[in-house]
Short mmCIF file of C-alpha atoms in Angstrom, two decimals:
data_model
loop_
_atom_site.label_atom_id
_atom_site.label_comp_id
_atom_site.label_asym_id
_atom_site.label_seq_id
_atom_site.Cartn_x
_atom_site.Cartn_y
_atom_site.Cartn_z
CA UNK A 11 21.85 18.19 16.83
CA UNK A 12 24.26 15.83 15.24
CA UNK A 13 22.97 15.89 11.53
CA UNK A 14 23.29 11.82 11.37
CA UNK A 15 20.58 11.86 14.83
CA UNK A 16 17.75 13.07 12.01
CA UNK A 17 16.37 10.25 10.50
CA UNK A 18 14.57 9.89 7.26
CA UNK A 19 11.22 9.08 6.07
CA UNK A 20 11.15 8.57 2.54
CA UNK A 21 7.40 7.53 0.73
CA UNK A 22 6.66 5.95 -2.65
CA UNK A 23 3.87 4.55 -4.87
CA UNK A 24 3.04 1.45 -6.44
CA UNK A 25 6.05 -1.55 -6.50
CA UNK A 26 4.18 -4.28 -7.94
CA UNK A 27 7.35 -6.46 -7.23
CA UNK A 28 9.50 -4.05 -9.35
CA UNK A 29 12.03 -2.43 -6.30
CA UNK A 30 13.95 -1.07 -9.97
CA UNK A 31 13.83 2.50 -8.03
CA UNK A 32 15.65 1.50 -4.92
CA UNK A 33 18.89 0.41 -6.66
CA UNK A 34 21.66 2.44 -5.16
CA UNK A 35 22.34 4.06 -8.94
CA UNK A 36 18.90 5.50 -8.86
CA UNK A 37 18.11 5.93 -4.86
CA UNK A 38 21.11 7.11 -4.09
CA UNK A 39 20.55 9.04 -0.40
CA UNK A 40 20.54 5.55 0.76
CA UNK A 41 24.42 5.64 0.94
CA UNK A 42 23.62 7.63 4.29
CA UNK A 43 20.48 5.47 6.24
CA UNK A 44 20.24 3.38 8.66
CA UNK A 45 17.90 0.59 9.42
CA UNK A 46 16.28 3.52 11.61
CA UNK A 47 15.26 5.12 8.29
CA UNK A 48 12.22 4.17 6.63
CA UNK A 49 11.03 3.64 2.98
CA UNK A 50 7.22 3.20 2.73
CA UNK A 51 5.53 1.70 -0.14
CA UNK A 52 1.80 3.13 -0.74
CA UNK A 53 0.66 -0.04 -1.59
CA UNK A 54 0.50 -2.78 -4.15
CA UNK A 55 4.19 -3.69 -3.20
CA UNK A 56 3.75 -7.12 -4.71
CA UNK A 57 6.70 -8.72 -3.27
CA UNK A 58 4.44 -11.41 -1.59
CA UNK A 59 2.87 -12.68 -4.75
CA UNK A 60 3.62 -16.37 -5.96
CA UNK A 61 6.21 -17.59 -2.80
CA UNK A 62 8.90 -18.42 -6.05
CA UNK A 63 13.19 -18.55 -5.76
CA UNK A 64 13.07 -15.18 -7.97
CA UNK A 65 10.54 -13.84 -5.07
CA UNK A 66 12.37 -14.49 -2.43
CA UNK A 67 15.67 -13.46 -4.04
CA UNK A 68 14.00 -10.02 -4.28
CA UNK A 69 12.69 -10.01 -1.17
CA UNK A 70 16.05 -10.89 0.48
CA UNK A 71 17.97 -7.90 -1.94
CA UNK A 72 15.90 -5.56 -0.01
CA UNK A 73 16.21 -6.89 3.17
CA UNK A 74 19.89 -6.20 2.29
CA UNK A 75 19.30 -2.72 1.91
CA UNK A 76 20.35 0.12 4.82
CA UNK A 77 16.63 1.23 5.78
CA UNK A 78 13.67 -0.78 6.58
CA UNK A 79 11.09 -0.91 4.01
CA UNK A 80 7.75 -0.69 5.53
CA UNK A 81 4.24 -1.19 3.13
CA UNK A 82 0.47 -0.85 3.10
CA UNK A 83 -1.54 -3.57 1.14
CA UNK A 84 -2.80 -2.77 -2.42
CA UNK A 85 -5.61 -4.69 -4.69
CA UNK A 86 -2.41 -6.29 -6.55
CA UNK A 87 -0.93 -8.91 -3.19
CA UNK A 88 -1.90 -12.00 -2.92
CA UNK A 89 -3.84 -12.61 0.52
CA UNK A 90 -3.64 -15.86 0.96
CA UNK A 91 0.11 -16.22 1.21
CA UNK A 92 0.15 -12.51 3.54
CA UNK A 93 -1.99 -14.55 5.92
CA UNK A 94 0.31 -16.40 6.21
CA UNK A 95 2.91 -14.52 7.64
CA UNK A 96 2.42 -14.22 11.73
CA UNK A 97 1.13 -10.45 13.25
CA UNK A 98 3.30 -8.59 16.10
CA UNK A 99 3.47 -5.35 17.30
CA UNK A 100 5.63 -3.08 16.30
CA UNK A 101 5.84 0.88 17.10
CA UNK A 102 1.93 0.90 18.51
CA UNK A 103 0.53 -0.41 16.04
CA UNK A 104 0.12 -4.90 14.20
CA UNK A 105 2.26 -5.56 11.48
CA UNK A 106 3.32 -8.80 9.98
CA UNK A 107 7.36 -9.37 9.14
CA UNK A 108 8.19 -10.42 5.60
CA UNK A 109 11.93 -9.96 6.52
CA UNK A 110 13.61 -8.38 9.72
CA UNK A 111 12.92 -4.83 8.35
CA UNK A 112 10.68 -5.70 5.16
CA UNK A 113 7.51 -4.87 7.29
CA UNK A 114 3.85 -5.14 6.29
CA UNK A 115 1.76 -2.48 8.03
CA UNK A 116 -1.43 -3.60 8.76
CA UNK A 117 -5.07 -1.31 7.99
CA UNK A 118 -6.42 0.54 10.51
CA UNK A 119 -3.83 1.08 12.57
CA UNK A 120 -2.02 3.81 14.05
CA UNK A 121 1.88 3.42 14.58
CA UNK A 122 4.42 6.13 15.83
CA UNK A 123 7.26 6.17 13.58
CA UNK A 124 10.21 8.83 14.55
CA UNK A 125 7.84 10.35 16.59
CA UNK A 126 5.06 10.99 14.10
CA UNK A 127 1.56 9.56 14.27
CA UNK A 128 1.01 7.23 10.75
CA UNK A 129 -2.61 5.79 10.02
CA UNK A 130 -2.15 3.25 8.01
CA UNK A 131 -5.10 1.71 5.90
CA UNK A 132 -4.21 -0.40 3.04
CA UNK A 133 -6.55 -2.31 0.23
CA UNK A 134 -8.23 -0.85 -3.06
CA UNK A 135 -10.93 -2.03 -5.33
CA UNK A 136 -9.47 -3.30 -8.67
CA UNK A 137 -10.35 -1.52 -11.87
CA UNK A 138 -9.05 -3.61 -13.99
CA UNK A 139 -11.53 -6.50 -14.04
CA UNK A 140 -14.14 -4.96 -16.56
CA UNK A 141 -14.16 -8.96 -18.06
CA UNK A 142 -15.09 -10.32 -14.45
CA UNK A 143 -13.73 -12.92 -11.80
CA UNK A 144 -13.27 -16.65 -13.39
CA UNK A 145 -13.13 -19.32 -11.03
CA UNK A 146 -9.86 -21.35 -11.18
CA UNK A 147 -11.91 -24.72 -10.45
CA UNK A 148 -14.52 -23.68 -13.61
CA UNK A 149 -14.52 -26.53 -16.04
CA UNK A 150 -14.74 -24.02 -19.28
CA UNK A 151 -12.44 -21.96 -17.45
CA UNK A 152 -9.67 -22.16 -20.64
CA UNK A 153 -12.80 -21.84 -22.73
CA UNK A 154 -13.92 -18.30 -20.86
CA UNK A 155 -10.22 -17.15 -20.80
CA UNK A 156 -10.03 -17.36 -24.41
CA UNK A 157 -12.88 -15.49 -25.26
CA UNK A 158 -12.53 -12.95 -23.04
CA UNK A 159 -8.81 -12.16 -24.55
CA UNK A 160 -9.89 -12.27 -27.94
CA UNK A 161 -11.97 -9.11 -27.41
CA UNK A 162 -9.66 -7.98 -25.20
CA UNK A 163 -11.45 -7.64 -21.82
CA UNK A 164 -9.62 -7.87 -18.56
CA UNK A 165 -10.50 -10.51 -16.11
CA UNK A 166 -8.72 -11.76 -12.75
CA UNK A 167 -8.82 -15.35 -11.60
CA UNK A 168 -10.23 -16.20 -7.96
CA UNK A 169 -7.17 -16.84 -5.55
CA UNK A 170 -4.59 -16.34 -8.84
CA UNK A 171 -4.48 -12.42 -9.34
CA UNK A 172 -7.81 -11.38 -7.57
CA UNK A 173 -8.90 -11.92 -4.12
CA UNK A 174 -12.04 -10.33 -2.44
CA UNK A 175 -9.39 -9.44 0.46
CA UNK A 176 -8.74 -6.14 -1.37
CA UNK A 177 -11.28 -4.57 0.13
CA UNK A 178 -10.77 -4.39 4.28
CA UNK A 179 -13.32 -6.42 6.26
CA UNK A 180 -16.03 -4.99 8.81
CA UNK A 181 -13.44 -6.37 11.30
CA UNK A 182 -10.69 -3.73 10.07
CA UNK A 183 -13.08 -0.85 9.79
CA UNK A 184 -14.14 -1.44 13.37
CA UNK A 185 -9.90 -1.49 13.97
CA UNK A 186 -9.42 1.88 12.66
CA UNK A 187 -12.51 3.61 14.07
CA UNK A 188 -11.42 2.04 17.58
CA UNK A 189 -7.71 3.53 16.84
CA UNK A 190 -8.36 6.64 15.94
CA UNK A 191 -10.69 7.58 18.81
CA UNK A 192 -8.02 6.46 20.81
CA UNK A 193 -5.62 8.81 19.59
CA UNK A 194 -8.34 11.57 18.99
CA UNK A 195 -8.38 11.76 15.59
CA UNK A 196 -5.42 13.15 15.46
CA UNK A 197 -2.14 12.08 13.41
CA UNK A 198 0.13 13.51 11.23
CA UNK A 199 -0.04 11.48 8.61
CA UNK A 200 -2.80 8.93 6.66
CA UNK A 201 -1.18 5.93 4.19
CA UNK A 202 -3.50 3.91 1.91
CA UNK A 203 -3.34 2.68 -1.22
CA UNK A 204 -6.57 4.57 -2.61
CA UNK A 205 -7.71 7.71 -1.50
CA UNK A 206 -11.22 9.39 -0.10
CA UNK A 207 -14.62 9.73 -2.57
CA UNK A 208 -14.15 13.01 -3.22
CA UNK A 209 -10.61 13.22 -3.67
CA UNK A 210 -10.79 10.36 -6.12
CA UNK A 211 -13.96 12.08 -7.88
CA UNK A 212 -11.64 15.40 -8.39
CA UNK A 213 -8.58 13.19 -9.43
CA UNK A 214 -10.48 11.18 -12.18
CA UNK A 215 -13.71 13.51 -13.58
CA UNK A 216 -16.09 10.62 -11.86
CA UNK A 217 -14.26 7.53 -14.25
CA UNK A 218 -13.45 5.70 -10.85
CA UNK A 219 -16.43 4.27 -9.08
CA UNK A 220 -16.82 4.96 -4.95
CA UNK A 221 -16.79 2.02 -2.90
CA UNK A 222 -17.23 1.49 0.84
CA UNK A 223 -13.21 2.23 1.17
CA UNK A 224 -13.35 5.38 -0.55
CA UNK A 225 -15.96 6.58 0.88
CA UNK A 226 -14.54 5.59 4.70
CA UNK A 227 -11.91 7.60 3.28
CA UNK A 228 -13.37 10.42 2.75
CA UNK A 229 -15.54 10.16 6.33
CA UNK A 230 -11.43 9.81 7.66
CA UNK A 231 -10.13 13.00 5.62
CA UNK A 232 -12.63 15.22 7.17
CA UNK A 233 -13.34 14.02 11.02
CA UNK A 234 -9.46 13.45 11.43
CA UNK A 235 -6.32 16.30 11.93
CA UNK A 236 -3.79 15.36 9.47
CA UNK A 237 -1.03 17.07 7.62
CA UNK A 238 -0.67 15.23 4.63
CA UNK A 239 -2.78 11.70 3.16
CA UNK A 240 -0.19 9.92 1.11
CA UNK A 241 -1.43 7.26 -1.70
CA UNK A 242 -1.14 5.14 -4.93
CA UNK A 243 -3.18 3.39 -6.94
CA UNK A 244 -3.51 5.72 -9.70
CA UNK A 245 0.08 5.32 -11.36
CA UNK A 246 0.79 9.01 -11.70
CA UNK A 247 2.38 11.72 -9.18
CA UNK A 248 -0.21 14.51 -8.20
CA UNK A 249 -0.92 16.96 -5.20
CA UNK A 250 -4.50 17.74 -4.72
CA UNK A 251 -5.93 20.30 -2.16
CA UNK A 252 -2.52 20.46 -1.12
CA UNK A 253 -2.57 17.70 1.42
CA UNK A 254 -3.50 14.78 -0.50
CA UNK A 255 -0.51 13.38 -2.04
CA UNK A 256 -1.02 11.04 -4.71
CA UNK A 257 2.78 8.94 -5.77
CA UNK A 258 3.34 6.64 -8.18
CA UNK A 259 7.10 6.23 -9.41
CA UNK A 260 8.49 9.15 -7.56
CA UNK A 261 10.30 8.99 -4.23
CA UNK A 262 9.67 12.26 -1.84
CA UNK A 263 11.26 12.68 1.87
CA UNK A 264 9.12 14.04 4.60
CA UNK A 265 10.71 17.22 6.02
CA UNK A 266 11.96 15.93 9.67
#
């Protein structure tokens, strides 16, 4: 076999709108990839965030770049302008196209990519919000805002930086459950943005709370036959139990 006939899968944490990593200086294997070749984003890409000229700018700079760049949905993207976008299918599985190869993978799906099964199931509770969720339409909105930064809490505003989307719908847990009996519960590889209950527990001493997400999760990580679960979330770069890889900055390349 022709060494250029292998293609690449490369994976990667957390973005929030930052694609610093992928500059050719810093990613520099990408001198060799195709549009065949795939970079995946374990959530909170942010890249779909306000719609602005700077946004799209980024958004068409990695367009421009030789792979396609495929991502799962974190706590930190704005839903209301993803809905936006129009869904398709692409390799088995629904996706939505933020540029010809800038690819949104959609949860609870189950795509073959290169020949490998990839469940896909994006969305995380936010941990930051210990000040709560302000309504943008409050009329003592500037007056909460204030007090809560004075003492330093952190809050989100409703349909600004927090939307109850981060969490997936009874609808997409039905999805995935449908998908993976279909493919017998059997892929190589699981993509979210958080990870299982347990995993999370061992990963944080208990300081992260469960949630129905986690805790599908961790239903997912036992029933199904995987070889590794890939995630973010948790902005560091860990492998627990040997198979659950957590990424944050770090870019790793899955043997072909």
């Amino acid at each position: 076999v022709e060494s250029e006939d292998i293609m690449a899968i490369f994976i990667t944490g957390d973005t929030h709108g930052n694609f610093r990593r992928f500059e050719s200086s810093i990613f520099y294997e990408q001198s060799k990839l195709t549009k065949k070749d795939c970079m995946i984003i374990c959530g909170d890409f942010g890249g779909v965030w306000d719609g602005g000229p700077e946004e799209q700018r980024q958004l068409d700079w990695l367009e421009q770049k030789p792979y396609t760049t495929l991502f799962v949905s974190g706590n930190h993207e704005n839903y209301d302008l993803l809905a936006k976008y129009p869904v398709e299918e692409w390799n088995g599985g629904q996706v939505q196209r933020i540029r010809p190869s800038v690819i949104h993978l959609m949860r609870g799906q189950v795509y073959d990519i290169q020949g490998k099964k990839f469940f896909t199931m994006g969305g995380a509770s936010s941990h930051d919000i210990d000040g709560g969720i302000l309504e943008p339409d409050d009329p003592q909105l500037e007056e909460k805002q204030k007090k809560l930064e004075n003492s330093q809490a952190l809050y989100r505003i409703n349909h600004e930086s927090w939307w109850k989307e981060e969490l997936p719908s009874e609808e997409e847990y039905e999805v995935a459950w449908a998908n993976l009996e279909k493919c017998d519960w059997k892929v190589d590889y699981i993509i979210t943005h958080c990870c299982s209950t347990s995993v999370q527990d061992e990963l944080s001493g208990g300081f992260y709370k469960s949630d129905t997400l986690t805790d599908f999760l961790d239903e997912v990580t036992q029933r199904c036959q995987f070889e590794y679960h890939f995630f973010g979330h948790y902005h560091t770069n860990k492998i627990i139990q040997d198979k659950f890889v957590l990424l944050y900055e770090q870019i790793i390349r899955l043997k072909p």
